[in-house]
XYZ file of C-alpha atoms in Angstrom:
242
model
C 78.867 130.118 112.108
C 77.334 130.133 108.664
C 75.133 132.947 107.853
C 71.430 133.017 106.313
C 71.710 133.916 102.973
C 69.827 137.216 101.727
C 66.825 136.554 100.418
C 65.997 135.291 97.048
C 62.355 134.317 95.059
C 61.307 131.278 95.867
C 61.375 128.600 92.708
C 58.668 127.241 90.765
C 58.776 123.825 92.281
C 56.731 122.310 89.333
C 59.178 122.775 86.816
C 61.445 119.687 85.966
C 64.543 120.742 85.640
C 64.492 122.059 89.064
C 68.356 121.347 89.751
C 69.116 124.106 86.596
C 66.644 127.081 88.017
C 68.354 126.883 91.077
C 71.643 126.886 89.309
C 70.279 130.087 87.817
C 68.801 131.305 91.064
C 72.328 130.831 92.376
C 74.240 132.868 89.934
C 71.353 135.899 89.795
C 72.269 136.053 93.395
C 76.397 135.801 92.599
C 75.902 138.397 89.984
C 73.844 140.981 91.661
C 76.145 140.847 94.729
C 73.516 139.354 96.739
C 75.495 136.328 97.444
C 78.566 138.094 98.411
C 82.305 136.567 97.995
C 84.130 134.814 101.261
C 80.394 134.927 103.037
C 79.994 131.236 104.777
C 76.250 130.682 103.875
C 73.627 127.587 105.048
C 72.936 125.167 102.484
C 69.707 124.491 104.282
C 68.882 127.854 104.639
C 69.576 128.680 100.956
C 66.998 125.824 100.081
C 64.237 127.303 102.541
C 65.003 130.504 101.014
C 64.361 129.082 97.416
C 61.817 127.167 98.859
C 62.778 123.608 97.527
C 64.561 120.657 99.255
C 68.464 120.855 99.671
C 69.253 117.900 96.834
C 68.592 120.725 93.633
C 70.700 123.186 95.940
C 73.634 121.091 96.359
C 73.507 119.724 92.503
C 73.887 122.834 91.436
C 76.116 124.110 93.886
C 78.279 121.643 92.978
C 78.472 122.470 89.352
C 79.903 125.694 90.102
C 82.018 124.209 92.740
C 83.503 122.537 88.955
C 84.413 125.856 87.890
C 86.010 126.801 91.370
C 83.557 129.846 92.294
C 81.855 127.674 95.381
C 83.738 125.892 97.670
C 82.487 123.838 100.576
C 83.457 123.523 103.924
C 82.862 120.652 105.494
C 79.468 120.303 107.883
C 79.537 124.338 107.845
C 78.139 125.729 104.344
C 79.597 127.014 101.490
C 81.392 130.560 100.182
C 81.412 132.015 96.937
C 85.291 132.350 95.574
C 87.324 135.172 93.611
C 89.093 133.138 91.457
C 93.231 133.497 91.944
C 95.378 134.432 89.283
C 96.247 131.351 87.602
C 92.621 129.963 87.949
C 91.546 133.697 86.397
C 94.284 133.623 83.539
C 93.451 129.635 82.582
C 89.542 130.619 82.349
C 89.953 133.976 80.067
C 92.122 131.075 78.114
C 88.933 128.643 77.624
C 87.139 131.861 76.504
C 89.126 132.957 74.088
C 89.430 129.639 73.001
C 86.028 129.417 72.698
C 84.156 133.001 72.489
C 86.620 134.217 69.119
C 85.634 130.725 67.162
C 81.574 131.425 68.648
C 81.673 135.174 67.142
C 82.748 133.938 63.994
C 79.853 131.687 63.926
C 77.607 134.054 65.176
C 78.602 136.276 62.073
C 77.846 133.827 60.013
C 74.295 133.274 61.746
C 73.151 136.946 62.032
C 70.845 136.578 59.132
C 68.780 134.405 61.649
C 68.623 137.414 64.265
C 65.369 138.653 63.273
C 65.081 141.404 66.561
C 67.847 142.399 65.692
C 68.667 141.571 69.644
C 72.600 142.070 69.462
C 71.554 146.041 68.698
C 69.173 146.313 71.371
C 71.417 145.223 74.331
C 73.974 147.362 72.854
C 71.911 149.865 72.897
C 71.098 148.763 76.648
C 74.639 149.643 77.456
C 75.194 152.989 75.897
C 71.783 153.528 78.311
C 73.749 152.232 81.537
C 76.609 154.048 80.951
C 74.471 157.126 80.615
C 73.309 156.716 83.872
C 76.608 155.372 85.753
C 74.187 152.058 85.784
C 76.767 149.551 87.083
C 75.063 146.585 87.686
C 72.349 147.283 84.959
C 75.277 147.719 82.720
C 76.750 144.094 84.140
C 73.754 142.542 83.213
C 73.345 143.729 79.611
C 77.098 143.346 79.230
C 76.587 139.437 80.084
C 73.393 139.271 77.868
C 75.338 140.344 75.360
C 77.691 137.827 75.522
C 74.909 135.365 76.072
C 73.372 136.664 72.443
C 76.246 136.050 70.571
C 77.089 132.545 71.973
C 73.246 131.573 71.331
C 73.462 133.349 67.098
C 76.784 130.546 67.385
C 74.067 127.679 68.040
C 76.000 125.742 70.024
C 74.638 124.945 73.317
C 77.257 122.946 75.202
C 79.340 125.888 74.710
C 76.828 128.720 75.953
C 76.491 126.597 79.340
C 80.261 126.339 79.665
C 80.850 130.190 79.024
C 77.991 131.090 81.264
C 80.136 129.736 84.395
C 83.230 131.348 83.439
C 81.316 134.583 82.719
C 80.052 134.278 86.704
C 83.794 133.666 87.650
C 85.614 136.760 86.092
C 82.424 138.563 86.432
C 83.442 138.930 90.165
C 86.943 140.232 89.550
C 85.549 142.377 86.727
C 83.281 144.729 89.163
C 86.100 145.727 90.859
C 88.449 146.343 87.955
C 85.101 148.827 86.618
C 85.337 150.449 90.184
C 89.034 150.711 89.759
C 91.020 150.124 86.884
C 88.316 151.309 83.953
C 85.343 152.412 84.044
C 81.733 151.741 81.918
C 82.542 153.458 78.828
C 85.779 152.073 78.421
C 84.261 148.726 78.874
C 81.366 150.135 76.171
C 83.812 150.745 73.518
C 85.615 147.229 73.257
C 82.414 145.589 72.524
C 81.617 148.322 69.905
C 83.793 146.699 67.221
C 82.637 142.954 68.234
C 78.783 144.337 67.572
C 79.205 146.070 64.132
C 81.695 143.372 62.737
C 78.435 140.651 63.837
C 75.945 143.267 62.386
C 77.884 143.399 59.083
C 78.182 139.385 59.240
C 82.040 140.320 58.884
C 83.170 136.397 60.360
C 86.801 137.482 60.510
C 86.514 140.553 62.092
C 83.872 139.614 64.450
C 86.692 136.686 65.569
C 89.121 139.652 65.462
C 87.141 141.754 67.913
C 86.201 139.543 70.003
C 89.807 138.214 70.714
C 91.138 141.981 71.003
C 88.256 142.624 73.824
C 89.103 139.420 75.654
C 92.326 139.531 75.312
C 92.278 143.437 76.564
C 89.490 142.516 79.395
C 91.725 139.662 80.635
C 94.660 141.157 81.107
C 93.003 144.146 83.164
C 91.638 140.865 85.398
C 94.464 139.145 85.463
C 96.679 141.913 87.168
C 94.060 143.248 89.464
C 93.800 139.525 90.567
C 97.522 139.780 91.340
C 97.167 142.971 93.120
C 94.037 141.769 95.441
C 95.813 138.517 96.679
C 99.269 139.833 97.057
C 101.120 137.611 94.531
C 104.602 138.077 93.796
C 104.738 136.536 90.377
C 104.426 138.957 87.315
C 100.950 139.330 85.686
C 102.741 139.195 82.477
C 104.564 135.750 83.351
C 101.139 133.954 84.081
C 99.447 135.504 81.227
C 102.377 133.978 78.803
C 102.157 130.469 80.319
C 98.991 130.083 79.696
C 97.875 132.608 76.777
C 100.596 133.563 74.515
């Protein structure tokens, strides 16, 4: 039986594009472990919860159903998804593919930065880390991200990276409670910030690959590890990245 899903604000119902705050209602909940992985949860009960009809829940549930981080079961609910390996590996591919080219850009556009807001959630971070802030530290980490993609100026892209953030996002937690932890994590986007800051376009591209690139291949093989696959990190990673 599905589960009632924790509880989350209830949505502005007057705003229009009801359908994308519930999309964002959705992923708040996926990122702050509220929504947890391989729960079965209520669609109806998420839209009482939310406090709109079920139509915006499903929409949006089935946009990250796209990306393969909901799946549905038939008349019982839904469940948030780790992505497998080769799902993991062939969405750190559309971000490199995507995030390197965006940094450049960004460099290009940091004259246009007037808060100077790529500093401040850097700044954000050193502050989590300080404090063994995890999921504080997740957040600004993703804003980050977020800033950079929106200095690129192109919007399609932002909403496309946004998803795949949510994805490896979920693998990523445990690699921090694992594999790395914050500071390590703190230090890859160092180089990313100050080439941006310095409207360096090359090195910003460099940076950003290195840290994806580095970030992915930490996923990618604790991915391996959690669902038991045989195959060789390395051999997945060179199908579909190198």
């Amino acid at each position: 039986m599905p589960v009632p899903p924790p509880a989350l604000q209830p949505l502005d119902t007057r705003r229009v594009t009801l359908t994308d705050r519930t999309l964002d209602a959705v992923r708040e909940g996926i990122r702050s472990g509220t929504l947890v992985p391989g729960e079965l949860y209520s669609v109806y009960r998420l839209a009482e919860n939310l406090g709109v009809s079920r139509s915006p829940v499903r929409d949006a549930l089935l946009r990250l159903a796209e990306t393969g981080i909901v799946n549905f079961e038939r008349n019982k609910g839904f469940r948030v998804v780790l992505p497998g390996p080769r799902e993991l590996a062939e969405m750190i591919a559309v971000r490199i593919s995507l995030e390197v080219s965006a940094a450049r850009r960004a460099a290009l556009n940091i004259g246009q930065d007037k808060e100077n807001k790529l500093q401040s959630v850097y700044a954000a971070m050193e502050v989590a880390t300080k404090n063994n802030d995890e999921l504080t530290f997740m957040n600004e980490d993703q804003e980050l991200h977020a800033v950079i993609l929106k200095l690129a100026a192109n919007s399609y892209v932002e909403r496309v990276i946004e998803t795949l953030r949510d994805a490896t996002r979920l693998v990523g937690a445990s690699t921090i409670k694992g594999t790395r932890d914050l500071r390590a994590v703190l230090i890859e986007h160092r180089p990313i910030v100050e080439a941006i800051s310095a409207g360096d376009a090359k090195e910003a591209g460099r940076a950003m690959e290195a840290h994806l690139r580095a970030t992915g291949r930490v996923l990618l093989a604790d991915a391996v590890k959690r669902t038991g696959n045989d195959q060789d990190p390395d051999e997945i990673w060179g199908q579909l990245i190198d």
